[in-house]
mmCIF file of C-alpha atoms in Angstrom:
data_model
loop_
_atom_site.group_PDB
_atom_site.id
_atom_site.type_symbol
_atom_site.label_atom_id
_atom_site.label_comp_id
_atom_site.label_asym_id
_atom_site.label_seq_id
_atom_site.Cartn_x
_atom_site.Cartn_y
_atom_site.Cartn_z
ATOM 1 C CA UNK A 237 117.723 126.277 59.712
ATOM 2 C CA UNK A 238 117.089 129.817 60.801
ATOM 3 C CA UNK A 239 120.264 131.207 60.029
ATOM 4 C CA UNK A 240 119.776 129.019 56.260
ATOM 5 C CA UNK A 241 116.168 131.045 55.508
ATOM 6 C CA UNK A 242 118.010 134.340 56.150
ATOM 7 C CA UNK A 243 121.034 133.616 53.844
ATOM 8 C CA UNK A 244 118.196 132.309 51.167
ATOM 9 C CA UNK A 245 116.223 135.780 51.872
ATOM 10 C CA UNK A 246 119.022 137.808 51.350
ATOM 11 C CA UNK A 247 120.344 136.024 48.450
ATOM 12 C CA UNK A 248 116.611 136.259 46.721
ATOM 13 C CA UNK A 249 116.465 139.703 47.560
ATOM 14 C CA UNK A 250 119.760 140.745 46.402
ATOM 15 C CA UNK A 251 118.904 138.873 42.885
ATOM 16 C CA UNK A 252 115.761 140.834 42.295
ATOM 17 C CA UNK A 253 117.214 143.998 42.626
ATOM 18 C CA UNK A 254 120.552 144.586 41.413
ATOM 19 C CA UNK A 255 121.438 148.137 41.700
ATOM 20 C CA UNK A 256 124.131 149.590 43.436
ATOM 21 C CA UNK A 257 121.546 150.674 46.227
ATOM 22 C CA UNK A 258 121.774 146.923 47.175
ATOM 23 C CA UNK A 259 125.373 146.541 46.710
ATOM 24 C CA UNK A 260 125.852 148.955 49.404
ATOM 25 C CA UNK A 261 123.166 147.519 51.402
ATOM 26 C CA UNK A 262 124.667 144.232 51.708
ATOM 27 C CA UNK A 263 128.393 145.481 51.567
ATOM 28 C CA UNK A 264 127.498 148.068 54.390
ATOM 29 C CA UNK A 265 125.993 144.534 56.220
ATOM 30 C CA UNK A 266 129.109 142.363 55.856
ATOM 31 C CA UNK A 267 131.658 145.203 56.672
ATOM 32 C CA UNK A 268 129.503 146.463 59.746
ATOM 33 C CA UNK A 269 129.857 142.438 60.795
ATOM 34 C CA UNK A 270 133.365 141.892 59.883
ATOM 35 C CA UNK A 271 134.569 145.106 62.149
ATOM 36 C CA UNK A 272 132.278 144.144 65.309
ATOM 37 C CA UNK A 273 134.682 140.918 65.033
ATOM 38 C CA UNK A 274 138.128 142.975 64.630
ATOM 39 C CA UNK A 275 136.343 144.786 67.568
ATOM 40 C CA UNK A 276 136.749 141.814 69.769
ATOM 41 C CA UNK A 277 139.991 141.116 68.376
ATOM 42 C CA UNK A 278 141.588 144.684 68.403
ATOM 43 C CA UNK A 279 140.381 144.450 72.277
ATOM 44 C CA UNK A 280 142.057 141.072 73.159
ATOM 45 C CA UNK A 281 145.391 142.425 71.662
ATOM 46 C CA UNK A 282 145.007 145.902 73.574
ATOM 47 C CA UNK A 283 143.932 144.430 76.944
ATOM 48 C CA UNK A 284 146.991 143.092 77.257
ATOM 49 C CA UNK A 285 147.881 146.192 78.731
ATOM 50 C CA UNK A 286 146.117 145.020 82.159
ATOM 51 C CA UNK A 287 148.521 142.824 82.447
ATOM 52 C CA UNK A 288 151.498 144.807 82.004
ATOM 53 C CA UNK A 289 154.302 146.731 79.427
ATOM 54 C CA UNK A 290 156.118 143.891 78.481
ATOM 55 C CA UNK A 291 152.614 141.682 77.790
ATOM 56 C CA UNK A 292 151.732 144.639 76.271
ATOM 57 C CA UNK A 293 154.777 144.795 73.947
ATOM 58 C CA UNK A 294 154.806 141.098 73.225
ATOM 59 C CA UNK A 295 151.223 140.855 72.492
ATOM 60 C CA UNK A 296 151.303 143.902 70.057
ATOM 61 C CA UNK A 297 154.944 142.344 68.248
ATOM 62 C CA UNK A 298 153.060 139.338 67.211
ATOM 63 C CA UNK A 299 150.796 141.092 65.141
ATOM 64 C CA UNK A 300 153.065 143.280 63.943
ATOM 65 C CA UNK A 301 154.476 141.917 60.558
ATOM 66 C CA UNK A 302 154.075 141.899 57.181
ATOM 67 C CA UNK A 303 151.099 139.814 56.904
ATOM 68 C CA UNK A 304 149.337 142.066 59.278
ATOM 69 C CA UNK A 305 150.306 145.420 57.435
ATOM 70 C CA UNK A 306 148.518 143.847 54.561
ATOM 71 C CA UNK A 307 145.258 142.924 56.386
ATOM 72 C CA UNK A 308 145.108 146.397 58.262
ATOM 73 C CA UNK A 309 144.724 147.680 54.286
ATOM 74 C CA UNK A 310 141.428 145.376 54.175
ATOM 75 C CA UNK A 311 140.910 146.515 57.578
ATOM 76 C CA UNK A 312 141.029 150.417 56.593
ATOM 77 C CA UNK A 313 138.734 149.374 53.501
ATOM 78 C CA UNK A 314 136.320 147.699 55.893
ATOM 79 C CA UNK A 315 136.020 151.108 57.905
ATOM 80 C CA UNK A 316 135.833 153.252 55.171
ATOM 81 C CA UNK A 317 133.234 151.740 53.075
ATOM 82 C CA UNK A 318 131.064 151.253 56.299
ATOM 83 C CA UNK A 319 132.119 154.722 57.726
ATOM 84 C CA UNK A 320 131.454 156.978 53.740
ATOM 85 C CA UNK A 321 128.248 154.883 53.107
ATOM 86 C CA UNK A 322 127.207 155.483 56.847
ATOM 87 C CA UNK A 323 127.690 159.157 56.041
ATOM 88 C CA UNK A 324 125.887 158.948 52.630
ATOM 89 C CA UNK A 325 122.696 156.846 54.484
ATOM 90 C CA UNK A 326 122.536 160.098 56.788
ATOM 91 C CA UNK A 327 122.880 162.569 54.061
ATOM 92 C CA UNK A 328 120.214 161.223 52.054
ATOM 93 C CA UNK A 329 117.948 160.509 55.094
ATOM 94 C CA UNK A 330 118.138 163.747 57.382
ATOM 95 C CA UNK A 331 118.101 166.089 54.144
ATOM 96 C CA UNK A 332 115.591 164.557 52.166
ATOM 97 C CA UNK A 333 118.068 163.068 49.379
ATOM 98 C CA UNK A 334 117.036 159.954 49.017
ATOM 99 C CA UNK A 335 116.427 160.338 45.097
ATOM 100 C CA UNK A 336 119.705 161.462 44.653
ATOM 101 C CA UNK A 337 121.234 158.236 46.640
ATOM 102 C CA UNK A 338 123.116 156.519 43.286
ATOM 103 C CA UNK A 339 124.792 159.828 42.753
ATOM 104 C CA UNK A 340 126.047 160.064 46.366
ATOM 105 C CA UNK A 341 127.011 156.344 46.161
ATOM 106 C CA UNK A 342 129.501 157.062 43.291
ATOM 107 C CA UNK A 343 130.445 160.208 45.079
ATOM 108 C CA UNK A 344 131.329 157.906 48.002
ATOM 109 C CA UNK A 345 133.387 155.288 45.906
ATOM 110 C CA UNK A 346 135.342 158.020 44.301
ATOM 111 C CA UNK A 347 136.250 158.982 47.913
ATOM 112 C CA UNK A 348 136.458 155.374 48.957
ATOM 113 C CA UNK A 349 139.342 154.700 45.964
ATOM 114 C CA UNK A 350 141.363 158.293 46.596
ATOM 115 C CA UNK A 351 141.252 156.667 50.094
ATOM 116 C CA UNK A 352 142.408 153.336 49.535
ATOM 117 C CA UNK A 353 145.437 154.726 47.025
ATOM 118 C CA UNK A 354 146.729 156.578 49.453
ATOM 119 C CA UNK A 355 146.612 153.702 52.200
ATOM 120 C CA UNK A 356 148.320 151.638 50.158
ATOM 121 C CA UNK A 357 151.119 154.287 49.441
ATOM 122 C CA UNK A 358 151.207 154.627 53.205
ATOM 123 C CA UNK A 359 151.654 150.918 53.806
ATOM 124 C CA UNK A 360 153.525 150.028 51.181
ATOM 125 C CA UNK A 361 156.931 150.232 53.607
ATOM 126 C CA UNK A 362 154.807 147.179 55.983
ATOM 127 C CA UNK A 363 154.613 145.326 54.065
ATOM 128 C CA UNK A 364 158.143 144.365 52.620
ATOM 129 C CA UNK A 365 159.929 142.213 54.791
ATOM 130 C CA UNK A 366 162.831 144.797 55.742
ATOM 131 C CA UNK A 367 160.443 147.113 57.633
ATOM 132 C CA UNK A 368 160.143 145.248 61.058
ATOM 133 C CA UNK A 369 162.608 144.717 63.204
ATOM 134 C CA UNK A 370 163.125 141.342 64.043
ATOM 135 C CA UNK A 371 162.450 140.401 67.822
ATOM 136 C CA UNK B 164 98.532 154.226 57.796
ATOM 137 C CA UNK B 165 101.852 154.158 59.279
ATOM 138 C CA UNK B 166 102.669 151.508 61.990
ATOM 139 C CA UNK B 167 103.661 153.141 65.626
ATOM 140 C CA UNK B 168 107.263 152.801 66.003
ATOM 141 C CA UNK B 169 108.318 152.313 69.578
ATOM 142 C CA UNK B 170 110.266 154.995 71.432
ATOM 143 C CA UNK B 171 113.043 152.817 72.227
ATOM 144 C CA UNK B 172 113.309 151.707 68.360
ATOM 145 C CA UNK B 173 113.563 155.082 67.075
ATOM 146 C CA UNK B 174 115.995 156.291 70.226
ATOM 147 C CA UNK B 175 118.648 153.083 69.580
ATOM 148 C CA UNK B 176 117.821 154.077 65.409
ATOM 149 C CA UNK B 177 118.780 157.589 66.503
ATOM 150 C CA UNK B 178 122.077 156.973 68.528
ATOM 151 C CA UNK B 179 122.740 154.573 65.578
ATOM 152 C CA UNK B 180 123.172 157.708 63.695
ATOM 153 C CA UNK B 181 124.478 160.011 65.896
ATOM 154 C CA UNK B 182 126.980 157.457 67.465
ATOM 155 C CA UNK B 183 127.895 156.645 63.966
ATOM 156 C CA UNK B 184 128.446 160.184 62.671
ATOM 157 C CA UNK B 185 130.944 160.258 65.967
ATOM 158 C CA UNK B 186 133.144 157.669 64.874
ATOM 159 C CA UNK B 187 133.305 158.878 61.522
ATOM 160 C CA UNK B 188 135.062 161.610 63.425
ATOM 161 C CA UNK B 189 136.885 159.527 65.820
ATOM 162 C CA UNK B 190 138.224 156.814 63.643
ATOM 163 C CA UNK B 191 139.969 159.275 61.311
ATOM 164 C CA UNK B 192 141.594 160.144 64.139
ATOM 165 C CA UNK B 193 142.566 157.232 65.592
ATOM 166 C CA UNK B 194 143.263 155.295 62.092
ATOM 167 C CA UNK B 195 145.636 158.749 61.214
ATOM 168 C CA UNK B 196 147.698 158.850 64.388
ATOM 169 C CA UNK B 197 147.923 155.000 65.764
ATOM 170 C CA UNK B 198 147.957 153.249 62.531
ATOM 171 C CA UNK B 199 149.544 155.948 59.844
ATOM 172 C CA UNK B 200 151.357 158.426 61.422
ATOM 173 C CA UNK B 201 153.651 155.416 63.248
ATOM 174 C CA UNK B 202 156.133 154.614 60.349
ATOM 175 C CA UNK B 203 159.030 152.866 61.870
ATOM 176 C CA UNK B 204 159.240 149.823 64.465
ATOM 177 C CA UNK B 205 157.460 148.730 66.377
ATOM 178 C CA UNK B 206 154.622 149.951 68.470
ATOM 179 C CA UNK B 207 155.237 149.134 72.294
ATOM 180 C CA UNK B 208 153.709 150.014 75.327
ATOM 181 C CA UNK B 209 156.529 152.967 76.405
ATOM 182 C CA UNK B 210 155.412 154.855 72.822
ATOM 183 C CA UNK B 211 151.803 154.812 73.295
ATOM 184 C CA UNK B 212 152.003 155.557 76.757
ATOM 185 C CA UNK B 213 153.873 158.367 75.972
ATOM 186 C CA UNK B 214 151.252 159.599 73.923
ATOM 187 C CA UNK B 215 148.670 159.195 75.994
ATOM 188 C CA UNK B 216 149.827 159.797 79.385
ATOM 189 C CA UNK B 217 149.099 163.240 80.790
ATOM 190 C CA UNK B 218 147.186 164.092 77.850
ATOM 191 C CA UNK B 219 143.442 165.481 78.792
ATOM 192 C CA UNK B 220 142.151 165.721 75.337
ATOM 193 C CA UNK B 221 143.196 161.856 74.663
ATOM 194 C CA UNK B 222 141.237 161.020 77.746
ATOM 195 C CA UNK B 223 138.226 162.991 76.565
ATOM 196 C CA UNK B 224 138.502 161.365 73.113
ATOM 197 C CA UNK B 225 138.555 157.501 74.271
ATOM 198 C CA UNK B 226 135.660 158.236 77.534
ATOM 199 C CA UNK B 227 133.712 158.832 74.481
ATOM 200 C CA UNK B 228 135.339 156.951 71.660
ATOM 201 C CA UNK B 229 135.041 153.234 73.859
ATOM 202 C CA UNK B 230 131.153 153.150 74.514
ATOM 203 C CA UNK B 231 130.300 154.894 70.864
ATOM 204 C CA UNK B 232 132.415 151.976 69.423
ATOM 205 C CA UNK B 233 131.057 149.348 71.753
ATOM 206 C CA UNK B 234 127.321 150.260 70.904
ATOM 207 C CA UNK B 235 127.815 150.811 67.547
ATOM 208 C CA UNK B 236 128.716 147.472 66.861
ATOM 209 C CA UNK B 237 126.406 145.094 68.683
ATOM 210 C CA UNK B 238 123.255 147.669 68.274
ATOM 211 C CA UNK B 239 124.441 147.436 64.369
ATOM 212 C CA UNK B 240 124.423 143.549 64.902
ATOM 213 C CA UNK B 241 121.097 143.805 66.776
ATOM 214 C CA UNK B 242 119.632 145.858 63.852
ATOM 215 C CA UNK B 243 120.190 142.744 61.261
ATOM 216 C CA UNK B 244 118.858 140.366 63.729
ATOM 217 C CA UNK B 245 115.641 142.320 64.252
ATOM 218 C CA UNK B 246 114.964 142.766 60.548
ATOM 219 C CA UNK B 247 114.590 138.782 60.298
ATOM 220 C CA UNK B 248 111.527 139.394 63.218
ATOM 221 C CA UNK B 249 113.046 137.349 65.739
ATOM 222 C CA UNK B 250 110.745 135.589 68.239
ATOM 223 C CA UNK B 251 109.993 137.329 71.668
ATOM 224 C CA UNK B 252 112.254 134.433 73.420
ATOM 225 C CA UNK B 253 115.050 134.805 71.070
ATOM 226 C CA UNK B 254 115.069 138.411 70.917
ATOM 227 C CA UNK B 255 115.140 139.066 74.737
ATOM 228 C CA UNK B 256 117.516 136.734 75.338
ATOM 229 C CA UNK B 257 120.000 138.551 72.748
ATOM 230 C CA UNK B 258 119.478 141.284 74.147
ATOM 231 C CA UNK B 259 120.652 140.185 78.004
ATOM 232 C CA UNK B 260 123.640 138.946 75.640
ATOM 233 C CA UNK B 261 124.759 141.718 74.171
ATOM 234 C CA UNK B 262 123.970 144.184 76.931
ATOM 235 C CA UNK B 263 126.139 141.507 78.873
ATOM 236 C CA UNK B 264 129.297 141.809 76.160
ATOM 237 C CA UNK B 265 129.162 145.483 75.736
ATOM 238 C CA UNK B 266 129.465 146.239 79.492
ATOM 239 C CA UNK B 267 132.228 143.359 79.482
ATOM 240 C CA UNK B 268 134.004 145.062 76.015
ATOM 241 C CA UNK B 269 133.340 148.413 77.402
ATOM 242 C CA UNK B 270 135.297 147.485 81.178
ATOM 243 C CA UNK B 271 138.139 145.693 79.662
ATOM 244 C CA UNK B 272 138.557 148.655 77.245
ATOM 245 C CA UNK B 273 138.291 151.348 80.390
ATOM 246 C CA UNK B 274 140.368 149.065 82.121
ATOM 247 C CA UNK B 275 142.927 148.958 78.960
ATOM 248 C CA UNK B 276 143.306 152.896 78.745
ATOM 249 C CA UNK B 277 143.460 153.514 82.444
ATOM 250 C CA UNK B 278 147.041 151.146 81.796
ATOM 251 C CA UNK B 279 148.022 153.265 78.991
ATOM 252 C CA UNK B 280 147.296 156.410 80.431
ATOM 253 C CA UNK B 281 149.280 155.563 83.720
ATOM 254 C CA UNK B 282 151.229 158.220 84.444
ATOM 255 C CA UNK B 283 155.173 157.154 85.276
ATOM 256 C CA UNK B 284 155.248 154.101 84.405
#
């Protein structure tokens, strides 16, 4: 019931004021959530290294496929929305910008899209089936 | 008139930042060399051991990169939880929680890199 009431404050709070200074206020929320889970994930796969080179190997393979190339791109856009709007939250805060926050936002999401092109360029080769080598 | 914040509220709000500013740093890095800048293959545990092993300013990088990771997150998930004003039960029991899964996250990531940054194996 708890858990209910906060969905039902956030959604009520994110309907009475739609700007983009909630969009990234929520988005920053959901991303910062979604990469404590890859977190836990990205250490499972990794801590297969206590056991050894060849669980280490085997452990890394399996997620090493198409599929995977594409969901490191939502990955990367995870990190780099939370990591840019991180950086524009301390801008505006420690240098007394806060008026200026909408400007830095787009500022950010011009970054955020140059950054995204060019990941996709970069995994673009993962993600056809050719790349891997087959185990 | 403005409410007292506590000292420990505005020192985790601080490392917040300054942890956060870190990994800005950090995961560039990171993201550029183990997710980018390998192109062909697979990754396996020879190639990133060969990266990493013997190399001081890799070990420098993680001591700090681990823990700034590790807080980051659950403080960040502790920050949404305390904006709902949790009850004094709930709260300190979270916290034992997540003091209890960063210590285990942060030893089974030490644990990880002292593997990887075995030397001859």
């Amino acid at each position: 019931m708890a858990f209910q009431g906060m969905i039902k404050n956030a959604y009520q709070d994110a309907s009475l004021n739609k700007n983009v200074g909630t969009f990234a206020f929520w988005f920053h929320r959901l991303s910062g959530i979604g990469l404590a889970v890859y977190l836990i994930m990205h250490t499972y796969v990794l801590s297969s290294a206590i056991s050894g080179k060849e669980s280490f190997s085997a452990r890394m393979g399996a997620v090493q496929n198409p599929l995977f190339a594409f969901l490191e791109i939502v990955l990367i856009g995870g990190v780099f929305f939370h990591m840019l709007n991180g950086l524009r939250i301390s801008i505006c805060d420690f240098f007394d910008l806060t008026r200026a926050h909408k400007l830095f936002f787009w500022i950010e999401m011009v970054l955020f899209i140059a950054i995204m092109v060019l990941t996709v360029i970069l995994q673009w080769p993962k993600l056809q089936s050719g790349f891997y080598p087959t185990m | 008139m403005a409410e007292k914040v506590s000292n420990q509220s505005l020192l985790t709000w601080f490392l917040q930042r300054f942890s956060g500013l870190f990994l800005a740093i950090f995961l560039f890095t990171h993201i550029d060399v183990h997710h980018f800048l390998h192109r062909q293959g697979l990754i396996n545990f020879a190639e990133v051991n060969e990266r990493l092993a013997g190399s001081v300013g890799w070990k420098i990088f993680y001591i700090f990169f681990v823990p700034f990771c590790v807080f980051h997150a659950l403080n960040g998930i502790w920050a949404i939880l305390a904006d709902y004003r949790p009850s004094g039960g709930f709260s300190a029991s979270t916290k034992v929680v997540f003091w209890v899964v960063g210590l285990i996250l942060t030893a089974i990531g030490a644990l990880t890199l002292v593997n990887l940054f075995a030397v001859g194996v």
